[in-house]
XYZ file of C-alpha atoms in Angstrom:
569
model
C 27.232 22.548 71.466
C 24.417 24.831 70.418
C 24.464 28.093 71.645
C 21.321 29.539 72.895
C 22.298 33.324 73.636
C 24.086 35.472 71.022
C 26.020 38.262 71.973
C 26.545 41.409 69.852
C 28.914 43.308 71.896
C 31.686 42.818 69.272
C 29.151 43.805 66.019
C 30.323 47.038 66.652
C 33.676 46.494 66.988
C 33.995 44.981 63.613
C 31.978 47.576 61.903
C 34.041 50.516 63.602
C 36.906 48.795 62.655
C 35.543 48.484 58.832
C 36.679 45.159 59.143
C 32.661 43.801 57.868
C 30.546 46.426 56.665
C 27.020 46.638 58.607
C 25.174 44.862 55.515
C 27.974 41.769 56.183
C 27.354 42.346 59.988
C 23.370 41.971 59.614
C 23.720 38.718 57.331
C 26.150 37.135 60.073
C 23.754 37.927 63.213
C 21.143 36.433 61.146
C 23.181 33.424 60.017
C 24.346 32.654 63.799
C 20.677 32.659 65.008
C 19.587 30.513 62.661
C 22.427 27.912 62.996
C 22.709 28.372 66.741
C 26.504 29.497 66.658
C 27.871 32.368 68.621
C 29.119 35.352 66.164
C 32.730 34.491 66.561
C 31.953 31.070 65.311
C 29.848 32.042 62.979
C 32.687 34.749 61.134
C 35.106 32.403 61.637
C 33.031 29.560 59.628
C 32.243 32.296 56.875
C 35.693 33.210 56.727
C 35.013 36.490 56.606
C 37.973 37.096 59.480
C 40.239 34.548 60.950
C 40.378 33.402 64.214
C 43.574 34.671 65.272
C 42.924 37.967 63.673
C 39.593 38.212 65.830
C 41.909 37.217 69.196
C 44.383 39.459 68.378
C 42.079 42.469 67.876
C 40.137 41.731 70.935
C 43.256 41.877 72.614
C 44.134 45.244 71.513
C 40.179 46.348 72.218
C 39.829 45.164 75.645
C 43.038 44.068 77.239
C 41.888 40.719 77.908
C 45.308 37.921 78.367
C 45.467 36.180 75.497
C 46.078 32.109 76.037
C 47.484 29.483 73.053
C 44.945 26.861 74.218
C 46.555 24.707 71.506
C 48.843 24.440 74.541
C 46.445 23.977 77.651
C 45.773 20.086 78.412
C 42.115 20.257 78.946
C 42.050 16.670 81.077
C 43.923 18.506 83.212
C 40.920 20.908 84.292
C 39.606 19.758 88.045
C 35.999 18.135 87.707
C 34.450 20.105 90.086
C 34.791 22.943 87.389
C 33.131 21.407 84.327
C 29.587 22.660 85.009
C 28.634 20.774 81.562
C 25.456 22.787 80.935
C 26.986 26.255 81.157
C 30.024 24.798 79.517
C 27.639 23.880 76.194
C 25.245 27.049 76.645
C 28.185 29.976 76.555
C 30.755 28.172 74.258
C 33.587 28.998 77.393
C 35.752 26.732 79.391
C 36.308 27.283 82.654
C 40.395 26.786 83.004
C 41.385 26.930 86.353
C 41.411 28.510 89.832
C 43.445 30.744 91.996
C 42.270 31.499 95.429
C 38.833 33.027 94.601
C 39.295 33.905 91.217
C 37.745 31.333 88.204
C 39.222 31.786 84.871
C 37.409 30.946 81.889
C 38.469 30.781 78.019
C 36.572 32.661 75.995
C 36.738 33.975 72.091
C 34.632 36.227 72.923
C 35.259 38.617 75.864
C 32.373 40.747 75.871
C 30.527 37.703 76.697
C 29.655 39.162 80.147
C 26.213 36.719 80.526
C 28.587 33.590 80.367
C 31.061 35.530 83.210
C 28.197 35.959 85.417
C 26.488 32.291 85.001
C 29.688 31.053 86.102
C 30.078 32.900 89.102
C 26.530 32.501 90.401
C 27.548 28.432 89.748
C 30.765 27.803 91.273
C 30.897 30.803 93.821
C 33.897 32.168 92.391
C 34.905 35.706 90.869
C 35.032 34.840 86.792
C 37.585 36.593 84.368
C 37.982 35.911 80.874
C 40.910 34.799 79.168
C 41.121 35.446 75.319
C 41.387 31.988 73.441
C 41.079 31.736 69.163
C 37.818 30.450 68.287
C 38.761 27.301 66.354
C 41.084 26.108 69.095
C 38.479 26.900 71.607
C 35.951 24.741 69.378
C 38.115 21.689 69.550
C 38.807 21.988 73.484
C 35.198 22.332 73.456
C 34.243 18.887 71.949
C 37.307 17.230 74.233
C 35.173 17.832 77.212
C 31.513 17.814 75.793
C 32.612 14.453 74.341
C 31.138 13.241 77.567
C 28.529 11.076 76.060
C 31.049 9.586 74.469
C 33.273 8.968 77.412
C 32.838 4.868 76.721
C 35.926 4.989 74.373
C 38.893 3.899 77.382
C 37.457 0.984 78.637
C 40.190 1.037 81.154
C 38.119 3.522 82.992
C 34.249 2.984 81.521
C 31.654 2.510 83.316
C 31.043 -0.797 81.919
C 26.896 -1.424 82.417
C 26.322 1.906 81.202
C 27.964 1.079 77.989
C 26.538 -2.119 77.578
C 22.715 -0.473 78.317
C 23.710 2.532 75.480
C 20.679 2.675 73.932
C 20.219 1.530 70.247
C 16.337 2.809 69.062
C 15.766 0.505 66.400
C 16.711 -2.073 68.877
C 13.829 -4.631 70.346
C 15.195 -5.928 73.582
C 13.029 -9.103 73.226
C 14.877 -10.502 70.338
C 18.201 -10.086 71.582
C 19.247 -12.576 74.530
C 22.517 -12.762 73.945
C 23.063 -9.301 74.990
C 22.243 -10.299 78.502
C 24.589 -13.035 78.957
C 27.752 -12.507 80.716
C 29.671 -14.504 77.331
C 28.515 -11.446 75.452
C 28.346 -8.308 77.563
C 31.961 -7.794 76.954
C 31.148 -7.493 72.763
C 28.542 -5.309 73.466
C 30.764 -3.048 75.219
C 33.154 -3.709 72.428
C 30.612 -2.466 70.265
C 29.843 -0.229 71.643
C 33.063 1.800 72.486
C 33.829 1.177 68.632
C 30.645 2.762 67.282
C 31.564 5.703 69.876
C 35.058 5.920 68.870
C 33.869 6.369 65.116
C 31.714 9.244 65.741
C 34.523 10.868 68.159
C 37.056 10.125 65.370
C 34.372 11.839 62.393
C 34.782 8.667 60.385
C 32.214 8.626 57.591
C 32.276 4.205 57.360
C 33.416 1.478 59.265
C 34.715 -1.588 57.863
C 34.391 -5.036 60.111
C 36.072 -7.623 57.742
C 36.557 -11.029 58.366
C 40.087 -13.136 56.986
C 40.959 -16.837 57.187
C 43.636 -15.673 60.367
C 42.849 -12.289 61.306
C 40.050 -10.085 61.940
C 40.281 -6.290 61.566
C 38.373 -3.278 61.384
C 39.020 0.419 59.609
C 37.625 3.795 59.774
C 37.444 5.555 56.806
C 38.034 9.047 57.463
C 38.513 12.063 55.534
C 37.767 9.642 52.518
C 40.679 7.076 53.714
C 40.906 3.517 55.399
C 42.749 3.511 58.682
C 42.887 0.190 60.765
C 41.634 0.704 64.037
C 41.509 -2.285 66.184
C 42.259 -6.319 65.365
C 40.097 -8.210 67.639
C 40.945 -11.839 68.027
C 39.391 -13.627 64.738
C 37.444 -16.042 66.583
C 35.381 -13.573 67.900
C 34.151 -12.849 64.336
C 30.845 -14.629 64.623
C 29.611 -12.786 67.558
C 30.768 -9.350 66.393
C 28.410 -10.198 62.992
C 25.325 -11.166 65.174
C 25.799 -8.211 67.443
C 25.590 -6.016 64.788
C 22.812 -7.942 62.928
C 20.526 -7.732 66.354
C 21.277 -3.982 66.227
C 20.278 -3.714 62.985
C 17.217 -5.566 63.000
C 18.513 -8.155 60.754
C 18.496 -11.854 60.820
C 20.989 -13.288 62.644
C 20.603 -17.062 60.991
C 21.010 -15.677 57.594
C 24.656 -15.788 56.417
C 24.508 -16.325 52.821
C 22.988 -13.183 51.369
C 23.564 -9.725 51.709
C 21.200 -7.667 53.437
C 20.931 -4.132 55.026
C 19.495 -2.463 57.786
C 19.636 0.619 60.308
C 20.682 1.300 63.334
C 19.747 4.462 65.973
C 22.176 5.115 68.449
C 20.884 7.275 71.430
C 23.833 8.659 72.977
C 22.403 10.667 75.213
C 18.720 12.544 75.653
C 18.911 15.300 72.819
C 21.743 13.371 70.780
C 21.583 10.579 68.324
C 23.581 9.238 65.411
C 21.997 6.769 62.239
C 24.000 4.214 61.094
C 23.562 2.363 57.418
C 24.564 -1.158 57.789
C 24.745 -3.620 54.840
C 26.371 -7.304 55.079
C 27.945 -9.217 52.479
C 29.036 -12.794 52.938
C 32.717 -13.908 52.441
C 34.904 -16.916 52.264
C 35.683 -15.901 55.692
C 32.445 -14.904 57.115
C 30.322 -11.985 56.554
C 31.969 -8.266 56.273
C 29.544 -5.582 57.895
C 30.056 -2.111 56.604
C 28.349 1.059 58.196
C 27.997 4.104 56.840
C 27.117 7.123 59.451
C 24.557 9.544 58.483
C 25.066 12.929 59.981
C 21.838 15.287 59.142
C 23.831 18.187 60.404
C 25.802 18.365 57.232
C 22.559 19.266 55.569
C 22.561 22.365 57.713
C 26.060 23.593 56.153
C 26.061 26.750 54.387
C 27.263 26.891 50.445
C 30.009 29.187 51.693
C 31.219 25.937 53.323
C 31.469 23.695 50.597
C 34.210 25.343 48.729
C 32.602 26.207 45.268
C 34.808 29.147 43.882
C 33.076 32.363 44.118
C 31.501 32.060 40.348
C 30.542 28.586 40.589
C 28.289 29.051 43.935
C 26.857 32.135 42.556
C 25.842 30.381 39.190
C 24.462 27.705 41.449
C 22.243 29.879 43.883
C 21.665 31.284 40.001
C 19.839 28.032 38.894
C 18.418 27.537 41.869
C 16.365 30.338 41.883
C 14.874 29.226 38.635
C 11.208 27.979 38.760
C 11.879 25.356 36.408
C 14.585 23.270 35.093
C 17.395 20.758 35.732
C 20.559 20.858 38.060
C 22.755 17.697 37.746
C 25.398 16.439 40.672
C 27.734 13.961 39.410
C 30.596 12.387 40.783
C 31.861 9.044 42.197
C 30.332 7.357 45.668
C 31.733 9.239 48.627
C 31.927 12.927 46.134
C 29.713 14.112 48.564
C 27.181 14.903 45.760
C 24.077 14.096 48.715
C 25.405 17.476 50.775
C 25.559 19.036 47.894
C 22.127 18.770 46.639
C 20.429 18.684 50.425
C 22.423 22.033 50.758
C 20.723 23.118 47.635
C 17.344 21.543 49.113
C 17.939 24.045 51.920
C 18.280 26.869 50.140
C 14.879 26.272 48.430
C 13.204 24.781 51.481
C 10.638 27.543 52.179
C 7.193 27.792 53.223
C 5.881 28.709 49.829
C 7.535 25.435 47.860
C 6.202 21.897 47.950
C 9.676 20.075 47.799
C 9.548 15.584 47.429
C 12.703 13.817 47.515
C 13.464 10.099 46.020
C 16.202 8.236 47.877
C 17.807 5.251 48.128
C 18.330 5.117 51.392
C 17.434 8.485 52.807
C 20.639 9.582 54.246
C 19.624 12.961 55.645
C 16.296 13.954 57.013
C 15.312 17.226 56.285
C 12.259 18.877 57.961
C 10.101 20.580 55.683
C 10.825 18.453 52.588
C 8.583 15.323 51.901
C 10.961 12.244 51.222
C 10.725 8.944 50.333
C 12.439 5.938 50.495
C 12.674 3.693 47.721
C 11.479 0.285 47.966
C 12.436 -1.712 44.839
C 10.963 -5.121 46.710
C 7.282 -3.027 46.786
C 8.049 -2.009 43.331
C 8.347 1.419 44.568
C 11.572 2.111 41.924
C 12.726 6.204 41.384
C 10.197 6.380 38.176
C 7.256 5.515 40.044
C 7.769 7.414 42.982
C 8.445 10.677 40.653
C 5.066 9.978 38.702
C 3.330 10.191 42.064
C 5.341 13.474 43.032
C 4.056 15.066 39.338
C 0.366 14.388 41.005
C 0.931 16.399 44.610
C 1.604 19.431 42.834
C 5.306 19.743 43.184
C 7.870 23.085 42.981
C 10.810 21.161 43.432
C 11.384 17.621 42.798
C 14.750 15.363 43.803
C 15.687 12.157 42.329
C 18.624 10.497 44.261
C 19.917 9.132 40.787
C 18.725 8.793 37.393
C 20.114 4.845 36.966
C 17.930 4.121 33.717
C 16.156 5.635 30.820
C 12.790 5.485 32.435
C 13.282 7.838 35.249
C 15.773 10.162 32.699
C 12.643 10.850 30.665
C 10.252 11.312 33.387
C 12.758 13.862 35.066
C 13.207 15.712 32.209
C 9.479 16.011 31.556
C 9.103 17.516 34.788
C 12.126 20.073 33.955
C 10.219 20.808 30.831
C 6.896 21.136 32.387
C 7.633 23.973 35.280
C 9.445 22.396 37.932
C 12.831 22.461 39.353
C 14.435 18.872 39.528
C 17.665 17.952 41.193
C 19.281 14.585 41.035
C 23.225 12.848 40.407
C 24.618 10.656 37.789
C 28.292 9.109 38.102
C 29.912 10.404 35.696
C 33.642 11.457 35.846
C 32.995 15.087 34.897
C 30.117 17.720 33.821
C 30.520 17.172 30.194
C 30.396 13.151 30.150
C 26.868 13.667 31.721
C 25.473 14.871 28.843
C 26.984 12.248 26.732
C 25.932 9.310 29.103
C 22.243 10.905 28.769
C 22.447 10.683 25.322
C 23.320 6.842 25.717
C 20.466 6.141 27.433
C 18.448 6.994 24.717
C 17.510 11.018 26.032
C 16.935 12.916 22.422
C 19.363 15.506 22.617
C 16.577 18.068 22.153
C 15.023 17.004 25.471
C 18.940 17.682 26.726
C 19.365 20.392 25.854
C 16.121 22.133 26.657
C 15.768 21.100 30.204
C 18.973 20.570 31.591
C 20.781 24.510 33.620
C 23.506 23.243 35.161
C 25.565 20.228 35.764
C 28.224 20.142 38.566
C 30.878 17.565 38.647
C 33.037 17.286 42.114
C 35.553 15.463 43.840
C 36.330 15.742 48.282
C 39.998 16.580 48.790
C 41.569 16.608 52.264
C 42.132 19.818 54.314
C 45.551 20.666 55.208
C 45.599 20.989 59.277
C 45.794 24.584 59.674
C 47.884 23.948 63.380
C 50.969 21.829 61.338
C 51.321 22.656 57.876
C 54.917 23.725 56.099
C 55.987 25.532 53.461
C 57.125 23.700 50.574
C 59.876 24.936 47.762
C 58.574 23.454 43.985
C 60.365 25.361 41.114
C 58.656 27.604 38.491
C 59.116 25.320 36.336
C 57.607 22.124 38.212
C 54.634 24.402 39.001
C 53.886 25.008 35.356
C 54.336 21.324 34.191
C 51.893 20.683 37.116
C 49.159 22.873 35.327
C 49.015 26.379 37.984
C 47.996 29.472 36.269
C 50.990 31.637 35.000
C 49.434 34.504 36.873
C 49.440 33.129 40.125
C 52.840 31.981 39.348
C 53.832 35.335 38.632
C 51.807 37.014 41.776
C 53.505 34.203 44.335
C 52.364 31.950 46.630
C 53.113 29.788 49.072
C 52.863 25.835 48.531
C 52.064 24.233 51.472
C 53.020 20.167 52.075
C 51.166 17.955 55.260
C 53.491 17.487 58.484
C 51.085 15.644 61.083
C 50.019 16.558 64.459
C 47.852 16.006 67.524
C 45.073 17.826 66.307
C 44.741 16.279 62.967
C 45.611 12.853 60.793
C 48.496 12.463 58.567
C 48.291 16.504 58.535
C 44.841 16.467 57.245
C 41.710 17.861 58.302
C 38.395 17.536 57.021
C 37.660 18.171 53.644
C 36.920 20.519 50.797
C 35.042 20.123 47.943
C 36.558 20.637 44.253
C 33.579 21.440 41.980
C 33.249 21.806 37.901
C 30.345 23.979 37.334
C 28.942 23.887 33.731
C 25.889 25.431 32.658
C 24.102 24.876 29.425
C 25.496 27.718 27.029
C 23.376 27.760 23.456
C 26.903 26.550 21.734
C 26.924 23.693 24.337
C 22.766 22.779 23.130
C 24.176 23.220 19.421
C 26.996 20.657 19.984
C 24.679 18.257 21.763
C 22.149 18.543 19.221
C 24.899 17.920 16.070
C 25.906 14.535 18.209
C 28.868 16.191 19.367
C 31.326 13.786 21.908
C 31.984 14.699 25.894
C 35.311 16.335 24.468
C 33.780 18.779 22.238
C 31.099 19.674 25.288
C 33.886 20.314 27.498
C 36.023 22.459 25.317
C 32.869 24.677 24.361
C 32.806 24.760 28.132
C 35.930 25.755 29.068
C 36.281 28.385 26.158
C 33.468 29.844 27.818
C 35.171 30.104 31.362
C 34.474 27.101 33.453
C 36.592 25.554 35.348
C 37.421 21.685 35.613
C 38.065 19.804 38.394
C 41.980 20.067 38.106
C 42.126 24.322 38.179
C 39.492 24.171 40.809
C 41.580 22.104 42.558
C 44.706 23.364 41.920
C 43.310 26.992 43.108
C 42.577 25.169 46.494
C 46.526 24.970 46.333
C 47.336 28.411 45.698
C 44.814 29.880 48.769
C 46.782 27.161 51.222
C 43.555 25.038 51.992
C 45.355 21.736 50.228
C 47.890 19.712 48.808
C 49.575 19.110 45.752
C 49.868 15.510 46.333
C 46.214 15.477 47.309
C 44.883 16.966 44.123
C 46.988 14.883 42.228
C 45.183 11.616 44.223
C 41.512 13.298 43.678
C 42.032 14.848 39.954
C 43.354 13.232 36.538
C 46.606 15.153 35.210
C 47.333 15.435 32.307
């Protein structure tokens, strides 16, 4: 849903109503050209101004009707309207009819290119009708979803979901898939690899049991059965899936992993990590789906604290040097340090990744996969990288003492490496360093910054309530007696159509340390992960729990949800 023109008619607007000074104004136009966004979407991501506060003042600017489209059943818009291509190009929905007159929602109303397009298409007079951006965003993939349209098989068009296109797919080995037994599991397959991507599920589960066969999506970081298929179609589910991924289909008793490409239409395609394991039962096929777009996110999306992001952009302007992500699987430490990769990804720096797999491709950066069969391990792959005359270096994880020292002489020899450890917080990375036999000295002279973080859902903005905790609950519960003191409001998930459980995506809760000289003392007197952190926290950081709990105080989560992604003590 890229869109190609960017109109500027409301720039003004905001600047004449200081609302973003012009400096602010110039970094957004530049920002929405370079991700493609229009510069309502492109605010409203920043969060400089909210969506309804950008409706509501281009109501009082212009006069255009304002429309709830939380309201508006977009199924309900006639087909002869959805001119797809203009749909995608100018962000705007055409609505309905009456007589002659077309009227199309809009969050931006100035937008007099789109008005135009969509008159010279349907042969109808246009007028806008003011919608808020997010809402208009969601309506938006509803209808664009068309490539996904496979998900009701009640009304699919059957052959073309069985033909959907899978890249890393060679026809020639897959005869099943032409049989009329299994054209209904490819369809099944299909429509629940479609229904995944529709749903933003980050894994799916297929897992066989002695009576019952079921599968899960995880998403927003948890499992939510999706569909039970009959078990003794358990078989032929695993050897679809195997064909797709290139694997082989007559080997059941070891794990293995492969790839798949989906091509869901000409200019869209999703990658999908599959690994098998063999059961009791049969063999359980998880997939994990790799969205390079999330490499395109902006820091200001991640939801580092103001300090924290500008001590990382701090340490990542350094020409040499180490930065540390650490956190459990699924922390979303990769986003984090491909965001960071982004940042640095310029024409003047020679940036090589190691990755096991490589999750994201990013262009401009040199990556490669690790291939531990080859003997192509993380320490061998960053000796070569120290011989192409690097400026940035990233390790997907240091995993062993070998590839510590190696990264660390790189740090110390004037380059900037980036890599993860899992570790449960910033301090206990230094310590499990130490373990591996690092000399604190190397430690502490090479290692800037260490960030520890955790994914927490997103309360849905359309359904969340107000909830009353006492003073004195709030306290035991570890908020800050200022913001106590200042107020706020406590908000609790209620559940909706527009989100799950009364979730929405997620946030990340970050614990930013850098290396302080008492921090190098303590590591070099053999000082434990307790001492580290309280020489940390003295000096102002922040661990995982207040980051957290500030997400609570600005409205973005829950209580019960930091509780689930923090330790309290």
């Amino acid at each position: 849903m890229a869109a190609t023109n960017l109109n500027l008619g409301l720039s003004t607007v905001f600047v004449r109503k200081n609302l973003l000074s012009q400096q602010v104004m110039s970094d957004v136009i530049v920002q929405a050209k370079k991700n493609k966004q229009t510069l309502v979407s492109t605010i409203v991501s920043m969060k400089a101004i909210s969506a309804r506060e950008i409706a509501e003042l281009c109501y009082e600017e212009y006069g255009t009707p304002l429309l709830d489209l939380a309201n508006f059943d977009v199924k309900n818009i006639p087909e002869e309207l959805l001119n797809k291509k203009l749909i995608e190009k100018h962000k705007c929905i055409p609505l309905y009819k009456r007589g002659n007159r077309l009227y199309i929602a809009t969050s931006d109303p100035t937008n007099i290119a789109a008005l135009e397009d969509f008159q010279f298409s349907l042969g109808l007079h246009a007028e806008a009708i003011l919608v808020e951006d997010d809402k208009l965003n969601l309506a938006l993939e509803k209808i664009l979803e068309d490539d996904l349209s496979s998900l009701d098989l009640s009304g699919v068009d059957e052959e073309a979901l069985a033909n959907m296109e899978t890249a890393d797919t060679d026809r020639r080995d897959e005869p099943e898939a032409d049989s009329s037994d299994d054209a209904p599991i490819v369809i099944y397959i299909n429509k629940i690899l479609t229904d995944a991507i529709r749903k933003g599920a980050s894994d799916l589960h297929f897992e066989p049991y002695e009576k019952r066969y079921r599968i899960r999506f995880r998403i927003d970081g948890i499992l939510h059965e999706v569909s039970e298929p009959p078990v003794n179609l358990s078989s032929r589910i695993s050897a679809r899936l195997k064909v797709m991924s290139k694997l082989d289909i007559a080997e059941r008793r070891v794990p293995q992993d492969g790839r798949i490409k989906m091509k869901l239409s000409r200019t869209k395609s999703i990658d999908f990590r599959v690994s098998t394991l063999p059961t009791i039962w049969g063999e359980k096929i998880v997939m994990r789906i790799l969205d390079s777009s999330s490499a395109q996110l902006g820091i200001e999306k991640l939801g580092y604290e103001d300090e924290q992001r500008e001590l990382y952009e701090e340490m990542l302007a350094k020409p040499q040097g180490m930065i540390l992500v650490t956190g459990p699987t699924g922390s979303g430490k990769t986003v984090s340090l491909y965001t960071g990769l982004n940042i640095l990804n310029t024409e003047e720096r020679n940036i090589s990744t190691a990755e096991d797999p490589v999750e994201i491709n990013l262009e401009g950066v040199n990556q490669v996969h690790i291939n531990l069969k080859a003997g192509l391990t993380f320490a061998s792959a960053l000796r070569s990288f120290l011989r192409q005359d690097p400026d940035v270096v990233m390790v997907g994880e240091i995993r062993d003492l070998e590839t510590a020292e190696i990264a660390i002489k790189a740090a110390q020899t004037g380059h900037l490496v980036l890599s993860t450890l899992h570790t449960n917080s910033a301090a206990e990375t230094l310590t499990r360093l130490i373990n591996m036999g690092v000399p604190g000295y190397n430690i502490a002279s090479s290692v800037n910054l260490i960030i520890a973080q955790r994914l927490a859902r997103r309360l849905c903005p359309e359904c969340k309530q107000a909830e009353d905790i006492p003073e004195a609950e709030l306290i035991r519960l570890g908020f800050d007696e200022t913001d106590i003191a200042n107020g706020f409001t406590v908000y609790k998930p209620c559940g909706c159509d527009f989100c799950s459980g009364g979730y929405k995506g997620r946030v990340g809760i970050y614990e930013v340390m850098r290396m302080s000289d008492e921090i190098a003392r303590t590591i070099m007197e053999g000082g434990n992960s307790l001492q580290i952190n309280r020489q940390a926290k003295s000096a102002g950081m922040k661990d995982l729990r207040q980051s957290g709990l500030l997400k609570v105080v600005k409205g973005v989560t829950s209580i019960s949800e930091i509780n689930r992604v923090t330790s309290f003590n």
